[in-house]
Structure formats: C-alpha cells, structure tokens
Amino acid sequence: MRRLLPLLLALALTHLAHAADSVSVKDAWVRLPPPGAKIVGAYLTLEAKQPTTLTGAKSPAAGSVEMHTMSMNKGVMQMRQIPSIALEPGKPVKLEPGGLHLMLVELKKPLKAGDIVQIDLHLSPRKGKPETLRVPAVVRAPD
Ligand SMILES: [Cu+2]
C-alpha cells in the first residue's frame, strides 16, 4: 500500500479537471516512453468555456512541446506539426493516440510509470487575455 498510494494519488490528481477561465482539461497523461527515447506523446481532453485557441505548450520536462496531427498518407501513418488548435464550447477536443496529440521533444530525463509531468498550455480566448494552464499529466503505458 505504501508504494501504491503515490500512484493512486497521481491518478486521482490527473482525473480531476484543471481549469483556466477559458478552458478546462481532464485525463492528461504521457505515454511511457521506451528506454532511451527522447520524444514522447502526451494526451488530454480539452473543453472550452468560450471560443479559444490553443496556441502552444511547454513543459519543464522537455526542451519543447509540439502539437501534432496524425493521418494516413499512401498507407503510412504520418505526423505533422500544427501551429494551433481551435476550441469551441460544447465540443470537447480529445488528444489521443492515433489522432491529435502533444509531443514532448528532447526529454530532459528518463520518465517512469507514475511520474507526473507538468504541461503548460498556452490559451488565447477570443475575449480576454491569453492565459497559461498548468496541467499535471501522469506517465503510463497506453490502455
Ligand atoms: Cu507526434
């Protein structure tokens, strides 16, 4: 139980919704990277309270964070970097494996299951000031 408790706390933490004025976020997680990997996908669900643009992200755990889409091109899955993601109220946007996702690039140290990675989302609401939402994402293997 001693060993399990931090993990349970981490899971409870990441299932909570984290909210800024413009957007709330839930179910944030980072794929457990293979040993030595310097780049890894991160996933979460965004729910806008007003029309908002996700203009970028950063993390203290990585050199940079990119926004990617995945699509099939001549039978090959390809990732493409995109500059922003538009969010509308009532239309939650799920960043998930095989689709839209965040990519942590140049990981600063190895990640293990149960670690919490902070991801800062840069949000630009149509009305109001740009804001940054810090989201804790738990490191785990995909379901
Ligand atoms: Cu990617």
PDB file of C-alpha atoms and ligand atoms in Angstrom:
ATOM      1  CA  MET A   1       0.000   0.000   0.000  1.00  0.00           C
ATOM      2  CA  ARG A   2       2.920   2.353   0.747  1.00  0.00           C
ATOM      3  CA  ARG A   3       4.077   2.009  -2.851  1.00  0.00           C
ATOM      4  CA  LEU A   4       0.601   2.123  -4.286  1.00  0.00           C
ATOM      5  CA  LEU A   5      -0.513   5.295  -2.544  1.00  0.00           C
ATOM      6  CA  PRO A   6       1.531   7.814  -4.562  1.00  0.00           C
ATOM      7  CA  LEU A   7       0.295   6.221  -7.779  1.00  0.00           C
ATOM      8  CA  LEU A   8      -3.333   6.343  -6.615  1.00  0.00           C
ATOM      9  CA  LEU A   9      -2.881   9.976  -5.647  1.00  0.00           C
ATOM     10  CA  ALA A  10      -1.357  10.680  -9.046  1.00  0.00           C
ATOM     11  CA  LEU A  11      -4.275   9.012 -10.814  1.00  0.00           C
ATOM     12  CA  ALA A  12      -6.807  10.889  -8.713  1.00  0.00           C
ATOM     13  CA  LEU A  13      -4.986  14.121  -9.447  1.00  0.00           C
ATOM     14  CA  THR A  14      -4.961  13.654 -13.206  1.00  0.00           C
ATOM     15  CA  HIS A  15      -8.621  12.702 -13.427  1.00  0.00           C
ATOM     16  CA  LEU A  16      -9.584  15.988 -11.841  1.00  0.00           C
ATOM     17  CA  ALA A  17     -10.429  18.753 -14.251  1.00  0.00           C
ATOM     18  CA  HIS A  18      -7.905  21.577 -14.244  1.00  0.00           C
ATOM     19  CA  ALA A  19      -9.419  24.835 -15.304  1.00  0.00           C
ATOM     20  CA  ALA A  20      -8.480  28.234 -16.602  1.00  0.00           C
ATOM     21  CA  ASP A  21     -11.067  30.914 -17.378  1.00  0.00           C
ATOM     22  CA  SER A  22     -11.248  29.766 -20.991  1.00  0.00           C
ATOM     23  CA  VAL A  23     -10.695  26.006 -20.919  1.00  0.00           C
ATOM     24  CA  SER A  24     -10.788  23.010 -18.592  1.00  0.00           C
ATOM     25  CA  VAL A  25      -8.645  19.928 -19.061  1.00  0.00           C
ATOM     26  CA  LYS A  26      -9.018  16.359 -17.864  1.00  0.00           C
ATOM     27  CA  ASP A  27      -7.472  12.910 -18.292  1.00  0.00           C
ATOM     28  CA  ALA A  28      -3.973  14.206 -19.051  1.00  0.00           C
ATOM     29  CA  TRP A  29      -1.337  11.506 -19.496  1.00  0.00           C
ATOM     30  CA  VAL A  30       2.025  10.887 -21.094  1.00  0.00           C
ATOM     31  CA  ARG A  31       2.850   7.647 -22.870  1.00  0.00           C
ATOM     32  CA  LEU A  32       5.509   5.660 -21.000  1.00  0.00           C
ATOM     33  CA  PRO A  33       8.486   6.062 -23.345  1.00  0.00           C
ATOM     34  CA  PRO A  34      10.737   3.154 -24.300  1.00  0.00           C
ATOM     35  CA  PRO A  35      14.151   3.317 -22.552  1.00  0.00           C
ATOM     36  CA  GLY A  36      16.359   5.981 -24.097  1.00  0.00           C
ATOM     37  CA  ALA A  37      13.557   7.682 -26.022  1.00  0.00           C
ATOM     38  CA  LYS A  38      13.858  11.467 -26.189  1.00  0.00           C
ATOM     39  CA  ILE A  39      10.431  12.138 -27.669  1.00  0.00           C
ATOM     40  CA  VAL A  40       7.033  11.001 -26.411  1.00  0.00           C
ATOM     41  CA  GLY A  41       3.322  11.650 -26.947  1.00  0.00           C
ATOM     42  CA  ALA A  42       1.050  13.370 -24.412  1.00  0.00           C
ATOM     43  CA  TYR A  43      -2.738  13.250 -24.410  1.00  0.00           C
ATOM     44  CA  LEU A  44      -5.621  15.082 -22.747  1.00  0.00           C
ATOM     45  CA  THR A  45      -9.176  16.272 -23.215  1.00  0.00           C
ATOM     46  CA  LEU A  46      -9.833  19.995 -23.662  1.00  0.00           C
ATOM     47  CA  GLU A  47     -13.211  21.601 -23.002  1.00  0.00           C
ATOM     48  CA  ALA A  48     -13.621  25.243 -23.914  1.00  0.00           C
ATOM     49  CA  LYS A  49     -15.875  27.553 -21.918  1.00  0.00           C
ATOM     50  CA  GLN A  50     -15.640  30.141 -24.701  1.00  0.00           C
ATOM     51  CA  PRO A  51     -14.077  30.143 -28.179  1.00  0.00           C
ATOM     52  CA  THR A  52     -10.353  29.735 -27.522  1.00  0.00           C
ATOM     53  CA  THR A  53      -7.217  28.864 -29.433  1.00  0.00           C
ATOM     54  CA  LEU A  54      -4.563  26.566 -28.005  1.00  0.00           C
ATOM     55  CA  THR A  55      -1.519  28.390 -29.335  1.00  0.00           C
ATOM     56  CA  GLY A  56       1.209  26.196 -27.901  1.00  0.00           C
ATOM     57  CA  ALA A  57       2.546  24.307 -24.912  1.00  0.00           C
ATOM     58  CA  LYS A  58       5.691  23.936 -22.844  1.00  0.00           C
ATOM     59  CA  SER A  59       6.916  21.568 -20.176  1.00  0.00           C
ATOM     60  CA  PRO A  60       9.742  21.738 -17.657  1.00  0.00           C
ATOM     61  CA  ALA A  61      10.349  18.060 -18.532  1.00  0.00           C
ATOM     62  CA  ALA A  62      11.130  18.687 -22.217  1.00  0.00           C
ATOM     63  CA  GLY A  63      13.073  21.037 -24.475  1.00  0.00           C
ATOM     64  CA  SER A  64       9.880  21.819 -26.358  1.00  0.00           C
ATOM     65  CA  VAL A  65       6.292  20.667 -26.788  1.00  0.00           C
ATOM     66  CA  GLU A  66       4.797  20.413 -30.269  1.00  0.00           C
ATOM     67  CA  MET A  67       1.204  19.932 -31.418  1.00  0.00           C
ATOM     68  CA  HIS A  68       0.808  17.153 -33.974  1.00  0.00           C
ATOM     69  CA  THR A  69      -1.867  15.527 -36.087  1.00  0.00           C
ATOM     70  CA  MET A  70      -1.641  12.001 -37.447  1.00  0.00           C
ATOM     71  CA  SER A  71      -3.002  10.935 -40.794  1.00  0.00           C
ATOM     72  CA  MET A  72      -2.650   8.152 -43.304  1.00  0.00           C
ATOM     73  CA  ASN A  73      -0.696   9.026 -46.439  1.00  0.00           C
ATOM     74  CA  LYS A  74      -0.343   6.240 -49.023  1.00  0.00           C
ATOM     75  CA  GLY A  75      -0.750   3.631 -46.309  1.00  0.00           C
ATOM     76  CA  VAL A  76       1.804   5.225 -43.971  1.00  0.00           C
ATOM     77  CA  MET A  77       0.909   6.973 -40.726  1.00  0.00           C
ATOM     78  CA  GLN A  78       2.403  10.431 -40.757  1.00  0.00           C
ATOM     79  CA  MET A  79       2.745  13.043 -38.024  1.00  0.00           C
ATOM     80  CA  ARG A  80       2.513  16.674 -38.939  1.00  0.00           C
ATOM     81  CA  GLN A  81       3.142  19.654 -36.709  1.00  0.00           C
ATOM     82  CA  ILE A  82       0.318  22.187 -36.494  1.00  0.00           C
ATOM     83  CA  PRO A  83       0.536  25.771 -35.194  1.00  0.00           C
ATOM     84  CA  SER A  84      -2.666  25.843 -33.125  1.00  0.00           C
ATOM     85  CA  ILE A  85      -5.859  24.020 -32.167  1.00  0.00           C
ATOM     86  CA  ALA A  86      -9.230  25.814 -32.243  1.00  0.00           C
ATOM     87  CA  LEU A  87     -11.599  25.055 -29.348  1.00  0.00           C
ATOM     88  CA  GLU A  88     -15.340  25.727 -29.254  1.00  0.00           C
ATOM     89  CA  PRO A  89     -17.674  25.432 -26.250  1.00  0.00           C
ATOM     90  CA  GLY A  90     -19.755  22.238 -26.267  1.00  0.00           C
ATOM     91  CA  LYS A  91     -17.237  20.419 -28.489  1.00  0.00           C
ATOM     92  CA  PRO A  92     -14.627  18.720 -26.289  1.00  0.00           C
ATOM     93  CA  VAL A  93     -11.396  18.014 -28.165  1.00  0.00           C
ATOM     94  CA  LYS A  94      -9.715  14.760 -27.277  1.00  0.00           C
ATOM     95  CA  LEU A  95      -5.992  14.481 -27.893  1.00  0.00           C
ATOM     96  CA  GLU A  96      -5.413  10.740 -28.128  1.00  0.00           C
ATOM     97  CA  PRO A  97      -3.118   8.105 -29.637  1.00  0.00           C
ATOM     98  CA  GLY A  98      -3.597   7.958 -33.419  1.00  0.00           C
ATOM     99  CA  GLY A  99      -5.039  11.462 -33.627  1.00  0.00           C
ATOM    100  CA  LEU A 100      -4.278  14.949 -32.408  1.00  0.00           C
ATOM    101  CA  HIS A 101      -1.620  14.881 -29.713  1.00  0.00           C
ATOM    102  CA  LEU A 102       1.104  16.787 -27.949  1.00  0.00           C
ATOM    103  CA  MET A 103       4.674  15.695 -28.456  1.00  0.00           C
ATOM    104  CA  LEU A 104       7.273  16.220 -25.741  1.00  0.00           C
ATOM    105  CA  VAL A 105      10.562  16.721 -27.588  1.00  0.00           C
ATOM    106  CA  GLU A 106      14.052  16.443 -26.049  1.00  0.00           C
ATOM    107  CA  LEU A 107      13.048  14.855 -22.758  1.00  0.00           C
ATOM    108  CA  LYS A 108      15.347  16.147 -20.040  1.00  0.00           C
ATOM    109  CA  LYS A 109      15.383  12.948 -18.007  1.00  0.00           C
ATOM    110  CA  PRO A 110      14.019   9.415 -18.304  1.00  0.00           C
ATOM    111  CA  LEU A 111      10.350   9.032 -17.341  1.00  0.00           C
ATOM    112  CA  LYS A 112       8.947   6.112 -15.407  1.00  0.00           C
ATOM    113  CA  ALA A 113       5.380   4.946 -14.837  1.00  0.00           C
ATOM    114  CA  GLY A 114       3.629   7.052 -12.206  1.00  0.00           C
ATOM    115  CA  ASP A 115       5.795  10.155 -12.728  1.00  0.00           C
ATOM    116  CA  ILE A 116       3.904  13.410 -13.040  1.00  0.00           C
ATOM    117  CA  VAL A 117       4.869  15.711 -15.903  1.00  0.00           C
ATOM    118  CA  GLN A 118       3.720  19.326 -15.796  1.00  0.00           C
ATOM    119  CA  ILE A 119       2.465  20.656 -19.120  1.00  0.00           C
ATOM    120  CA  ASP A 120       1.743  24.353 -19.568  1.00  0.00           C
ATOM    121  CA  LEU A 121      -0.954  25.062 -22.133  1.00  0.00           C
ATOM    122  CA  HIS A 122      -0.963  28.485 -23.761  1.00  0.00           C
ATOM    123  CA  LEU A 123      -4.543  29.554 -24.335  1.00  0.00           C
ATOM    124  CA  SER A 124      -5.795  32.536 -26.243  1.00  0.00           C
ATOM    125  CA  PRO A 125      -9.506  33.160 -25.612  1.00  0.00           C
ATOM    126  CA  ARG A 126     -11.336  35.207 -28.239  1.00  0.00           C
ATOM    127  CA  LYS A 127     -12.443  37.532 -25.426  1.00  0.00           C
ATOM    128  CA  GLY A 128      -9.990  38.301 -22.654  1.00  0.00           C
ATOM    129  CA  LYS A 129      -6.296  37.902 -22.025  1.00  0.00           C
ATOM    130  CA  PRO A 130      -4.084  34.985 -23.049  1.00  0.00           C
ATOM    131  CA  GLU A 131      -3.601  32.570 -20.158  1.00  0.00           C
ATOM    132  CA  THR A 132      -1.445  29.626 -19.224  1.00  0.00           C
ATOM    133  CA  LEU A 133      -2.931  26.498 -17.693  1.00  0.00           C
ATOM    134  CA  ARG A 134      -0.552  24.141 -15.897  1.00  0.00           C
ATOM    135  CA  VAL A 135      -1.756  20.548 -16.166  1.00  0.00           C
ATOM    136  CA  PRO A 136      -0.242  17.549 -14.343  1.00  0.00           C
ATOM    137  CA  ALA A 137      -0.034  14.522 -16.649  1.00  0.00           C
ATOM    138  CA  VAL A 138       0.692  11.043 -15.305  1.00  0.00           C
ATOM    139  CA  VAL A 139       3.175   8.832 -17.138  1.00  0.00           C
ATOM    140  CA  ARG A 140       1.674   5.428 -18.004  1.00  0.00           C
ATOM    141  CA  ALA A 141       1.517   2.715 -20.620  1.00  0.00           C
ATOM    142  CA  PRO A 142      -1.431   3.037 -23.068  1.00  0.00           C
ATOM    143  CA  ASP A 143      -4.610   1.146 -22.075  1.00  0.00           C
TER     144      ASP A 143
HETATM  145 CU    CU B   1       3.724  13.449 -32.699  1.00  0.00          CU
END
